[in-house]
Coordinates of C-alpha atoms and ligand atoms in Angstrom, one line a residue:
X1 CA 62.8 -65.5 32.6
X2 CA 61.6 -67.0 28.8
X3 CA 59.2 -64.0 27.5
X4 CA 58.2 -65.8 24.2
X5 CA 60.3 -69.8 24.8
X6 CA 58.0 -71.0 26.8
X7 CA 57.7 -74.5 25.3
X8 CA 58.1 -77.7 27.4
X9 CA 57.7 -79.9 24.4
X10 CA 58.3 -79.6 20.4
X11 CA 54.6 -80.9 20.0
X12 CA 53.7 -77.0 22.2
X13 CA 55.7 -75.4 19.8
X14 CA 54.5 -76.6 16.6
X15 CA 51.0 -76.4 17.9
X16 CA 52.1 -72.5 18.9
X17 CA 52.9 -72.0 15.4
X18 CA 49.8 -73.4 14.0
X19 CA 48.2 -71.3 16.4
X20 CA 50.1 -68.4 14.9
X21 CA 49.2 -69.1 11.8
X22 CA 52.6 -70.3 10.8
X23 CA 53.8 -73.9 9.8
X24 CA 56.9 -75.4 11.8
X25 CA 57.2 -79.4 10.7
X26 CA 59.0 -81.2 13.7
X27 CA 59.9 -84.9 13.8
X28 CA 61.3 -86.8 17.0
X29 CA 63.5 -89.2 14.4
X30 CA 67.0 -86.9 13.8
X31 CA 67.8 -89.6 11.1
X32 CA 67.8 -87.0 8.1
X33 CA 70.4 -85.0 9.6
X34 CA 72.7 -87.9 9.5
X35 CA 72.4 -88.6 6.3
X36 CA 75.4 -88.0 3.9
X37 CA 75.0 -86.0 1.1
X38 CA 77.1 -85.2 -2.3
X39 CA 78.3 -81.1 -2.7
X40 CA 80.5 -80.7 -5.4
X41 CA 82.4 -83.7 -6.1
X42 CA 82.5 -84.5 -2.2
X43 CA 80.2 -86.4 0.2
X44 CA 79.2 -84.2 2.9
X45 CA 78.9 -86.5 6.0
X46 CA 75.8 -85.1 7.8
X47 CA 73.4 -82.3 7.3
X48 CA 74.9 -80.5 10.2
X49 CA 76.5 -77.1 9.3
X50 CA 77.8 -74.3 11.5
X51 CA 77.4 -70.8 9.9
X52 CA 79.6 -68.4 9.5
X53 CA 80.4 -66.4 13.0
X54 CA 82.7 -63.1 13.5
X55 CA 84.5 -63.4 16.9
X56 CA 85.9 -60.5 16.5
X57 CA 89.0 -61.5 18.2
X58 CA 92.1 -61.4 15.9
X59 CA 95.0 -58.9 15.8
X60 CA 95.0 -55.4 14.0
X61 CA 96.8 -56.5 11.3
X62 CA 93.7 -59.6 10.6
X63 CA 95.5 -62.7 11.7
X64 CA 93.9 -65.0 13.6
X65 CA 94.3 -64.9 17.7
X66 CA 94.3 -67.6 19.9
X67 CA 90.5 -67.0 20.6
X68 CA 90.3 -67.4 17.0
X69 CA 92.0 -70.9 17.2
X70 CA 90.2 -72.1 19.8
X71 CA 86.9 -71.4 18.4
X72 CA 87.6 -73.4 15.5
X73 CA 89.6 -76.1 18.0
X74 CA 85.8 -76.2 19.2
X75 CA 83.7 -76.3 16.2
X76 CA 86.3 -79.0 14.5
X77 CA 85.9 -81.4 16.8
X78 CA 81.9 -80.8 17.4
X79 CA 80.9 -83.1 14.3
X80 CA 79.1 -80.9 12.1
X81 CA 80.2 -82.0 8.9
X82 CA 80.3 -78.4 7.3
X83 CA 82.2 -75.3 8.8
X84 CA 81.7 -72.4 7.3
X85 CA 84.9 -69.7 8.4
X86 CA 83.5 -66.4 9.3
X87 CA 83.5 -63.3 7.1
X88 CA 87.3 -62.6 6.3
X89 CA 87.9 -58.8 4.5
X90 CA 89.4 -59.4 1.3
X91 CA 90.7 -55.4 1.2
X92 CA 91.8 -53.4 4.5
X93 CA 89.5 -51.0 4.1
X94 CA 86.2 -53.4 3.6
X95 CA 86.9 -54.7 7.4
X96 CA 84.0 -54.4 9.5
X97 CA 85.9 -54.0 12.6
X98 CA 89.6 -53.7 13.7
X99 CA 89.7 -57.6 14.5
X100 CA 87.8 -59.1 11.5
X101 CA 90.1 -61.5 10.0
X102 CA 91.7 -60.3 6.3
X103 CA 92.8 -62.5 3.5
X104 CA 95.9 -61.9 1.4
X105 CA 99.7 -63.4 0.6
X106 CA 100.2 -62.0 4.2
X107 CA 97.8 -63.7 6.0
X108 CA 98.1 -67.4 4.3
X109 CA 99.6 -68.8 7.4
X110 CA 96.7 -67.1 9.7
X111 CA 94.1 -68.8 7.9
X112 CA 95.9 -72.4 7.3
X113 CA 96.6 -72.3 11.0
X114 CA 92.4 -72.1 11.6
X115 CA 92.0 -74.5 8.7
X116 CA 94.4 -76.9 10.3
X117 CA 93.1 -76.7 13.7
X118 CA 89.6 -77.4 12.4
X119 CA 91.0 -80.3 10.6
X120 CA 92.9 -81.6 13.2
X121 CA 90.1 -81.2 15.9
X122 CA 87.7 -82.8 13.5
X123 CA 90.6 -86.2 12.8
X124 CA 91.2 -86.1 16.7
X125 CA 87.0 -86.5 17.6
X126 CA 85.9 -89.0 14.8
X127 CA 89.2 -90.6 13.1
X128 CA 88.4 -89.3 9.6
X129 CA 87.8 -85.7 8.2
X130 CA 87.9 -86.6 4.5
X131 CA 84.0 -86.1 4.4
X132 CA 84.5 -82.5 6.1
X133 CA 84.0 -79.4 4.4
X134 CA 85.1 -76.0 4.9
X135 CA 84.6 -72.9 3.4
X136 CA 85.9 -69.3 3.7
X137 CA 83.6 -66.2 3.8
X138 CA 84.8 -63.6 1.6
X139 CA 83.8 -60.2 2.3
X140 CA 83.8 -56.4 1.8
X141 CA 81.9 -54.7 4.6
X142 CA 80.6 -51.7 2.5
X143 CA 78.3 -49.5 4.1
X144 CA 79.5 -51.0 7.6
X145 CA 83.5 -50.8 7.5
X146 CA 84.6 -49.3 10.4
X147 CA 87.4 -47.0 9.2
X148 CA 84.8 -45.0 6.8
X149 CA 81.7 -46.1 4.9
X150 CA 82.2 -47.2 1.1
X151 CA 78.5 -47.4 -0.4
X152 CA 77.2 -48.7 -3.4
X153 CA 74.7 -46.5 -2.7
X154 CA 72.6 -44.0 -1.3
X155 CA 69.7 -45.4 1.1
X156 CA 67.1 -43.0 1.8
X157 CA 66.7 -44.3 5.7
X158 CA 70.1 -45.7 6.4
X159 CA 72.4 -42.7 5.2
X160 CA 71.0 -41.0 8.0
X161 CA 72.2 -43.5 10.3
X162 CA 75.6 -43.7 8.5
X163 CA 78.6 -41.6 10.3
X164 CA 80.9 -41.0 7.6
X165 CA 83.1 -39.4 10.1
X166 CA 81.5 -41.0 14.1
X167 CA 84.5 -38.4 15.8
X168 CA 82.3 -35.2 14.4
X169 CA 79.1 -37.1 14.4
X170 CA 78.7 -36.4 10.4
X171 CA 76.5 -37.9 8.6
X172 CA 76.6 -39.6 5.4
X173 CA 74.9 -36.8 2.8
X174 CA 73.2 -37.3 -1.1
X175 CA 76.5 -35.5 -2.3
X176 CA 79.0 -38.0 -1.1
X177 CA 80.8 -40.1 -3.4
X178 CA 79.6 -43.6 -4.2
X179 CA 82.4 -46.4 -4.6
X180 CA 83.0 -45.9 -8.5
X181 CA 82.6 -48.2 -11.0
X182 CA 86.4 -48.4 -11.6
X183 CA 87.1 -49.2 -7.9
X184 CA 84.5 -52.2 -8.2
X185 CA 86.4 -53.2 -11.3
X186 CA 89.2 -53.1 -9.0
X187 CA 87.6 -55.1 -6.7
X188 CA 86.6 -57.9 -8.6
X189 CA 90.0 -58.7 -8.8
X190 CA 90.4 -58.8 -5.0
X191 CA 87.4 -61.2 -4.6
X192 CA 89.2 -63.4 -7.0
X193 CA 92.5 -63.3 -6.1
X194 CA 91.2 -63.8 -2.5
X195 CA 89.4 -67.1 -3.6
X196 CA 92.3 -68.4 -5.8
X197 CA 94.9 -68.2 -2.4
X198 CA 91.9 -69.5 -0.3
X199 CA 92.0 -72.9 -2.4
X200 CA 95.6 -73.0 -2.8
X201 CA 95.8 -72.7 1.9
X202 CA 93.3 -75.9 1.1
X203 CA 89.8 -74.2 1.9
X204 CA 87.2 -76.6 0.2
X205 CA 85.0 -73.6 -0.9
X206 CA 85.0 -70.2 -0.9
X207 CA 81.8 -67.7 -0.1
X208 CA 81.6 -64.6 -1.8
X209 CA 79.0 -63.0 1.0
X210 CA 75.7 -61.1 -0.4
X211 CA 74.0 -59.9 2.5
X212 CA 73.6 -58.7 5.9
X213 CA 73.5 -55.5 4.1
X214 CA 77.6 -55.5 2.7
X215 CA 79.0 -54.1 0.0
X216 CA 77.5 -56.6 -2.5
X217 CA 74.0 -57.0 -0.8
X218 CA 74.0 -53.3 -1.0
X219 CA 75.1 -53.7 -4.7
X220 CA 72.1 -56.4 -5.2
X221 CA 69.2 -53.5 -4.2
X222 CA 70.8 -50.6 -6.1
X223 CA 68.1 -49.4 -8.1
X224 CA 68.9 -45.8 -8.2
X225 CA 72.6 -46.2 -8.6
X226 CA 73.7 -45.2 -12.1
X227 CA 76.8 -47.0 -14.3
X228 CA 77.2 -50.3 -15.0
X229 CA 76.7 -51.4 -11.5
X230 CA 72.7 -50.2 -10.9
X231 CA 69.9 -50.0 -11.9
X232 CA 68.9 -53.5 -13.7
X233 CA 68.7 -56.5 -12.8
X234 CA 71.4 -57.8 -15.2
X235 CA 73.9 -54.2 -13.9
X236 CA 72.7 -54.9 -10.2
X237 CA 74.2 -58.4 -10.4
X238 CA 77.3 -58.4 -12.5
X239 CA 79.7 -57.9 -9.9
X240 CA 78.8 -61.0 -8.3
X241 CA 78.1 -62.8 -12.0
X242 CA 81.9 -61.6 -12.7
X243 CA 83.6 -62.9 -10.1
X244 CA 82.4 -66.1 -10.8
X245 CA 83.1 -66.5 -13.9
X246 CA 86.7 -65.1 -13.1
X247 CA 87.4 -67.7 -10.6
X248 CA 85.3 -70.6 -12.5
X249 CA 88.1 -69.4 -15.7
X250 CA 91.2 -70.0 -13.5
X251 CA 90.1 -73.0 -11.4
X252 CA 87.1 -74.8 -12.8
X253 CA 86.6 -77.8 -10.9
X254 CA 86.6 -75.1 -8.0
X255 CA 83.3 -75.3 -5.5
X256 CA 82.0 -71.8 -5.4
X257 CA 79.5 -70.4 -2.8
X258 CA 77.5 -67.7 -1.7
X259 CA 75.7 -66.5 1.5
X260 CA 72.8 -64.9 0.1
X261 CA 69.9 -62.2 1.1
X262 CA 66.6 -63.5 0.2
X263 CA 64.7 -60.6 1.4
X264 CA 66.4 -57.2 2.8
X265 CA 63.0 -55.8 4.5
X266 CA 62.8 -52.5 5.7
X267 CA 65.0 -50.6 8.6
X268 CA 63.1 -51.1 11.7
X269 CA 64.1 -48.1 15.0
X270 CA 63.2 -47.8 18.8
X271 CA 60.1 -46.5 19.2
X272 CA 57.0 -48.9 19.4
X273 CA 55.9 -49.2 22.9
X274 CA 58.0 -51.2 25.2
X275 CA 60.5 -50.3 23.0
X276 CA 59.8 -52.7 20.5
X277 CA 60.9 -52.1 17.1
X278 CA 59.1 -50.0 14.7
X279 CA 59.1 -50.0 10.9
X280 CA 60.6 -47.0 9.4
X281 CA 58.2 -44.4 7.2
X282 CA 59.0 -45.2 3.8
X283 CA 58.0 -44.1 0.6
X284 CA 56.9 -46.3 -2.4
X285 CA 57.9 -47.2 -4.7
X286 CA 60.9 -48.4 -2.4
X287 CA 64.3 -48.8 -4.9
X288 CA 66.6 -49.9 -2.7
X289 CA 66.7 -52.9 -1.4
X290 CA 67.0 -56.4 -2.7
X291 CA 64.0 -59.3 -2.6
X292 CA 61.2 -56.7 -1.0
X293 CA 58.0 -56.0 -3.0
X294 CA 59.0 -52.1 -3.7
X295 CA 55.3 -51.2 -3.0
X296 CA 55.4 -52.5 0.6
X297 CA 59.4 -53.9 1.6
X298 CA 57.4 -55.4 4.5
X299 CA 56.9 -58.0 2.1
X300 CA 59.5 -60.2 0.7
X301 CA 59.6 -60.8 -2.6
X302 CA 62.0 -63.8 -4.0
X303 CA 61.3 -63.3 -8.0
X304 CA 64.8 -61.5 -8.3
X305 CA 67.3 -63.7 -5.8
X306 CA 65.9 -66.8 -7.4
X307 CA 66.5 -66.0 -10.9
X308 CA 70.2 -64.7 -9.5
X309 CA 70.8 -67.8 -8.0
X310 CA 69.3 -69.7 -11.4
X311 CA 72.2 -67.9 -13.2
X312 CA 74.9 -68.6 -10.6
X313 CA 73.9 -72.2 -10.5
X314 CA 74.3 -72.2 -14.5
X315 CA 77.8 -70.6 -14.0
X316 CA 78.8 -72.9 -11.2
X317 CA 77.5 -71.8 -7.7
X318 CA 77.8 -75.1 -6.0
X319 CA 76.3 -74.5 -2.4
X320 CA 73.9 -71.5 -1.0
X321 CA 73.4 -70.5 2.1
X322 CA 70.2 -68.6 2.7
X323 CA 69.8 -65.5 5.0
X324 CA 67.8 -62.6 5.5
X325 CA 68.0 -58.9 6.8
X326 CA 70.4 -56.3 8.1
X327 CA 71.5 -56.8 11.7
X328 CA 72.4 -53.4 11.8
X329 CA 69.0 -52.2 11.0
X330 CA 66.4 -55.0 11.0
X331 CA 68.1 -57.6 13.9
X332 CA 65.2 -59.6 14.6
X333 CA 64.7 -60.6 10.5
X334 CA 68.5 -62.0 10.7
X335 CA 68.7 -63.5 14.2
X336 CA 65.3 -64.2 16.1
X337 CA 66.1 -63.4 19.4
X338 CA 64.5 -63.5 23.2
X339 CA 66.6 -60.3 24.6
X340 CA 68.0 -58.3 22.3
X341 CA 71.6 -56.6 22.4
X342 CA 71.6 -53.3 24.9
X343 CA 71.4 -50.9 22.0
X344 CA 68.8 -52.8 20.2
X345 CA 65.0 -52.8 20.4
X346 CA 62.9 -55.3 21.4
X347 CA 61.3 -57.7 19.3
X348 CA 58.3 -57.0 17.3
X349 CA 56.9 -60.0 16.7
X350 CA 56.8 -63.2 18.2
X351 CA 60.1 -64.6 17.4
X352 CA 58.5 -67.8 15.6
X353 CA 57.5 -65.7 13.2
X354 CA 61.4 -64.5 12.2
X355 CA 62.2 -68.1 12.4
X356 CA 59.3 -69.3 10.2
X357 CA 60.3 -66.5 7.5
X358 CA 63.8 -67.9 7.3
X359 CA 62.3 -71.9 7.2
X360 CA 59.9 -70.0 4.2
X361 CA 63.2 -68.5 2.3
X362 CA 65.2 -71.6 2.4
X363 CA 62.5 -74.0 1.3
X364 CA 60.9 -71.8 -1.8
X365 CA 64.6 -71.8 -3.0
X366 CA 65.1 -75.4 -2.1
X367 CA 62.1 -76.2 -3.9
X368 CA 63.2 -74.2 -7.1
X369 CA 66.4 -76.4 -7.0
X370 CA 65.7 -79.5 -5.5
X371 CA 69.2 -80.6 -6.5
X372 CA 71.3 -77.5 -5.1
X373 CA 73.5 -77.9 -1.7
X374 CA 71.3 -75.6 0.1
X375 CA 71.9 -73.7 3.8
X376 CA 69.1 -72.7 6.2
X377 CA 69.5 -70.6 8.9
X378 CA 67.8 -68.7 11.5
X379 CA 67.7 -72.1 14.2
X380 CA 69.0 -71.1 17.5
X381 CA 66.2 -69.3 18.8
X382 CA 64.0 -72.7 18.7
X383 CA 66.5 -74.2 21.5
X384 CA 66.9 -77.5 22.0
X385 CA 64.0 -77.8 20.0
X386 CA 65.7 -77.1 16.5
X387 CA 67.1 -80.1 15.6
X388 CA 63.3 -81.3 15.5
X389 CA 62.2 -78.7 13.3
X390 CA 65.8 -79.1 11.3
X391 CA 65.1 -83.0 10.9
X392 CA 61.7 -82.3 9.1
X393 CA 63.1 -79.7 7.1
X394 CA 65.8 -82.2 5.2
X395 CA 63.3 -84.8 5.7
X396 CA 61.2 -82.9 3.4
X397 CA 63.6 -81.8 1.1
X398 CA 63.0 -78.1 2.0
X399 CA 66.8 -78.0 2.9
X400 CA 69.9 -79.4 2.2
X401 CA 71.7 -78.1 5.4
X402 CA 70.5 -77.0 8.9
X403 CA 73.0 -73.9 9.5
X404 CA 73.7 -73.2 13.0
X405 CA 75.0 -69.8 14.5
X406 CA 74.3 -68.6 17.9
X407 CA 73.2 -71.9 19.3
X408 CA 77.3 -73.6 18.1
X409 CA 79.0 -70.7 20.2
X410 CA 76.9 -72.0 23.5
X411 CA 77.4 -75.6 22.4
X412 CA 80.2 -76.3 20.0
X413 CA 79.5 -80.0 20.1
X414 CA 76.2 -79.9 19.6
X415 CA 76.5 -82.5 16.2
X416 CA 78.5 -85.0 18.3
X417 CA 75.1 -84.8 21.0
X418 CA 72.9 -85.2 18.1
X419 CA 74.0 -87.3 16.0
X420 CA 75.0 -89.8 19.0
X421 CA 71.3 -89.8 20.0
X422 CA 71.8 -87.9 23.1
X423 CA 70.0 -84.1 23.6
X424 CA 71.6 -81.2 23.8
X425 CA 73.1 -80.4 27.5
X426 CA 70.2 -77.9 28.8
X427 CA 72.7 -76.1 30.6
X428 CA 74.5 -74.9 27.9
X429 CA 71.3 -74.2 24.5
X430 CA 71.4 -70.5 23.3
X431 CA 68.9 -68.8 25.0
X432 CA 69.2 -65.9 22.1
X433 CA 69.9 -63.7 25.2
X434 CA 72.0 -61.4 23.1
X435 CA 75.3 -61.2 24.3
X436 CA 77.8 -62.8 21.9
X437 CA 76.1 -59.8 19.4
X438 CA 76.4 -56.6 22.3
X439 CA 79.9 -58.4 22.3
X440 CA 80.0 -57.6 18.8
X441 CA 79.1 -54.1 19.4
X442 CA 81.2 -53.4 22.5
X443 CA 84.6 -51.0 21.5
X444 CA 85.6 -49.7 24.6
X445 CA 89.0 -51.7 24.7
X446 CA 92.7 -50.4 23.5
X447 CA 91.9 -52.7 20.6
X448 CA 88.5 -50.8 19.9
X449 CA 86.3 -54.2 19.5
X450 CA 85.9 -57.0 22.1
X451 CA 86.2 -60.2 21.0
X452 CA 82.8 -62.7 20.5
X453 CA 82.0 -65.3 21.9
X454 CA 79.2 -66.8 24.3
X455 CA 79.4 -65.0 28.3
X456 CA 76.5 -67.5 29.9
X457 CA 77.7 -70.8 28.6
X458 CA 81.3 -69.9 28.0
X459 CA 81.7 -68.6 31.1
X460 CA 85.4 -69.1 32.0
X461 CA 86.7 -67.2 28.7
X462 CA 84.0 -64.8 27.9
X463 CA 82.5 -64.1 31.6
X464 CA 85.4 -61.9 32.2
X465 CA 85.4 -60.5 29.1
X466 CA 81.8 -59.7 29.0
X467 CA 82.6 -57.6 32.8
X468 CA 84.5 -54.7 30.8
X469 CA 82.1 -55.2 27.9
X470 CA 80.4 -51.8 27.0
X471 CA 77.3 -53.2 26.4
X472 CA 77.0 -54.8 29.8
X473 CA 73.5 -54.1 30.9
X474 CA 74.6 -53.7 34.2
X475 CA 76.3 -50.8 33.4
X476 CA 74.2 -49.7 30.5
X477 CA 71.0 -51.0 31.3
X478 CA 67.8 -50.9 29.2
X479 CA 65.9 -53.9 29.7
X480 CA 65.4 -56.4 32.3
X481 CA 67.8 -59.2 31.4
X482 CA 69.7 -61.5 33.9
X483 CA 72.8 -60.6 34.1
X484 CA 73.9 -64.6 34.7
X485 CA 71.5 -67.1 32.6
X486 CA 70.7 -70.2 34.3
X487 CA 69.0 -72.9 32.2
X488 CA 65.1 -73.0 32.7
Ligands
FMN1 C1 78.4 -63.0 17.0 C2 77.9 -63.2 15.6 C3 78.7 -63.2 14.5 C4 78.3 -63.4 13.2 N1 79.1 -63.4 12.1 C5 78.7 -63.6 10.9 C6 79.6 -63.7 9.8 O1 80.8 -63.6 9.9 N2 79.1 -63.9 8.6 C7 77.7 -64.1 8.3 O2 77.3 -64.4 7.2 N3 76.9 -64.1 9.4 C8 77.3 -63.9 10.6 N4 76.4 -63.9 11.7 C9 75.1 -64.3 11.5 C10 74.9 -65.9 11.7 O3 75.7 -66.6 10.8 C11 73.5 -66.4 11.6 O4 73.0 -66.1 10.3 C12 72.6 -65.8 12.7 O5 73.2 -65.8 13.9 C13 71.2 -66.5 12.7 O6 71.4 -67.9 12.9 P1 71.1 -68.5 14.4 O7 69.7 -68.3 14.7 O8 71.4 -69.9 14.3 O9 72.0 -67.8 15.3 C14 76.9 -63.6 13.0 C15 76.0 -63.7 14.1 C16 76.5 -63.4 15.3 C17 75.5 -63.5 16.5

């Protein structure tokens, strides 16, 4: 059923990607993601890290469900040695979806109750958790909050794919208001007040999130957007400067973070043949986005994000994670996958090439700052092959961190596997078939947002679940996906 995984050995991938014209390093010896390492004034106790991921599955009011719990029951005790909680809205009206998780005085016993059950998990599987780390994801969702879009500014291809109202089908238009400069003042004071009660419910760090095309990613690219808050580097950045600096004032010894862009790239849309994506028409000099050369955003360009994350370092960013894209506009940049979800296109290129893009970001930054707690991403679509390609990564020092997403919700205990020596159970590695993101994008419930999770290797929870899912492709069928996965 593999169109592009069709690897028996990491040796035929490597050589693939050679072939390709692209350099993947494997190694057979998963020593170097045993290895401790130092972050902040802790030791870390592996270099195995489980990225941020939504499940969508809280109550209206942001509290955490018991789907919630038991997806951190799962990654606590699965021996990756950093956790990092999914994107949690620090206002109402930044939530992405109706679900997402929130953070305020309201919500403090929500959140300890996940940080407890990860720490608890974790004590239960390996008798210690004192070189565990967690972190929160802090978030506004911008562009992408569900009740109405709050921009930071106009975007000449996705405003026309922006409802501002979805019941009347209107669009967002040049003459709608920007979030103001005041209400980002504002803001700033969420963000910190947010990462203040974060420490004080015991989180070890808190993220403020840049990218995936959010409010401040969106902030990051705003050439065009006038005030204090666009236009130059040094305006395009001070929100997220800022908010350091307010947090660093009232806690100092406080471990910052951010999950950052590299590169943006360019909206791709259905249209190529076989439906694969195509880029959208643009015209140059392209102002709005962040880390794209603005003659051709094809082309990433890292001069910008690596003299931001120079400055936060100098301010007191203590750990990066490392991302690309827009999964709303540009999926296969963000998460290289085999199927993609039902309303999605199919992949452009051959998804080695996405991963090796993401391998590229994290190791030019790594390489800027050999000494900075550093998160890679972009894994799961090399299957039980990326622990291979993750070893040579810290082996090299091209990474700190091998961050995990899809490949965690098939296999929660994939660190235990690895780090014991054993593989990873082939009935139950990410195929990248999609569903935990149509998940994501399926509505059609009383709640108006399913929760997500992993149908094919999760079966018992999220089988039934993904039944009534809109975005079942048995009832909204596109491509030719199995409805059941079986491992190859
Ligand atoms: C269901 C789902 C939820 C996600 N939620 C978040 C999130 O809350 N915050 C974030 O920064 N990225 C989020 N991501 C992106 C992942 O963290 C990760 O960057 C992406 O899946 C690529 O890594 P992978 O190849 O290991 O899956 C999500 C991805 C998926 C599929």
């Amino acid at each position: 059923m593999a169109r592009f995984f069709k690897y028996k050995t990491p040796e035929a991938l490597s050589e693939d990607a050679r072939n390709r014209g692209l350099e993947i390093r494997i190694q057979n010896d998963f020593e170097p993601l045993t290895r401790p390492v130092q972050v902040g004034n802790r030791i870390v106790g592996n270099r195995l890290a489980i990225q941020p991921m939504e499940g969508c599955d809280g109550d209206l009011d942001g509290r955490a469900g018991p789907l919630t719990l038991r997806r951190y029951q799962r990654f606590g005790s699965g021996g990756a040695k950093l956790i990092w909680v999914e994107a949690c809205a620090v206002v109402p009206e930044g939530r992405a979806n109706p679900r997402q998780l929130m953070i305020s005085p309201a919500h403090v016993e929500s959140l300890r109750a996940i940080l407890d059950t990860i720490r608890q998990a974790h004590r239960e599987a390996f008798g210690r958790d004192d070189d565990l780390l967690v972190g929160l994801q802090l978030t506004h969702s911008g562009r992408y909050s569900y009740k109405k879009p709050i921009l930071a500014q106009h975007h000449p291809l996705l405003d026309a794919r922006t409802y501002l109202d979805k019941a009347t089908g209107r669009l967002v238009r040049p003459s709608d208001p920007l979030i103001s400069d005041e209400e980002l003042d504002r803001l700033q004071l969420h963000y910190t007040t947010a990462a203040l009660l974060a420490y004080r419910i015991g989180f070890d760090f808190v993220d403020l999130k840049q990218c995936h095309g959010y409010l401040l990613n969106e902030l990051l690219g705003a050439r065009g957007r006038p005030g204090k808050y666009g236009g130059t580097f040094f305006n395009r950045t001070r929100f997220i400067r800022d908010v350091v600096m307010r947090i660093r004032r009232e806690k100092p010894d406080a471990l910052i973070a951010t999950r950052l862009n590299l590169s943006d790239g360019l909206p791709y849309r259905h249209g190529g043949p076989d439906d694969q994506g195509i880029p959208e028409d643009y015209q140059s000099p392209y102002l709005c986005a962040w880390g794209v050369d603005e003659s051709n955003p094809l082309k990433m360009d890292f001069d910008e994000p690596l003299e931001l994350i120079a400055q936060l370092r100098e301010l007191g960013v203590g750990l990066v994670n490392v991302t690309l894209g827009n999964p709303y506009a540009n999926p296969h940049w963000g998460r290289p996958f085999e199927f993609p979800p039902t309303d999605g296109y199919e992949s452009p290129e051959h998804p080695l090439e996405g991963v090796a893009r993401h391998l590229v970001a994290a190791a030019t930054v790594q390489r800027a700052f050999p000494d900075l707690a550093l998160v890679g991403t972009g894994y799961s679509w090399l299957q039980e092959f990326a622990f291979h390609v993750g070893a040579a990564q810290v082996a090299a020092g091209d990474v700190t961190f091998m961050g995990y997403g899809r490949g965690a919700l098939a296999q929660p205990d994939f660190a235990a596997r690895i780090l014991a020596g054993k593989p990873l159970e082939r009935k139950r590695i990410c195929r990248t078939f999609s569903y935990c993101t149509g998940l994501m994008r399926s509505k059609n419930n009383q709640y108006g947002q399913f929760p997500s999770g992993c149908p094919p290797f999760d079966k018992e929870v999220y089988g039934p679940i993904w039944d009534q899912a809109e975005f079942n492709p048995d009832r909204n069928r596109r491509t030719e996906r199995p409805a059941t996965v079986a491992a190859p």
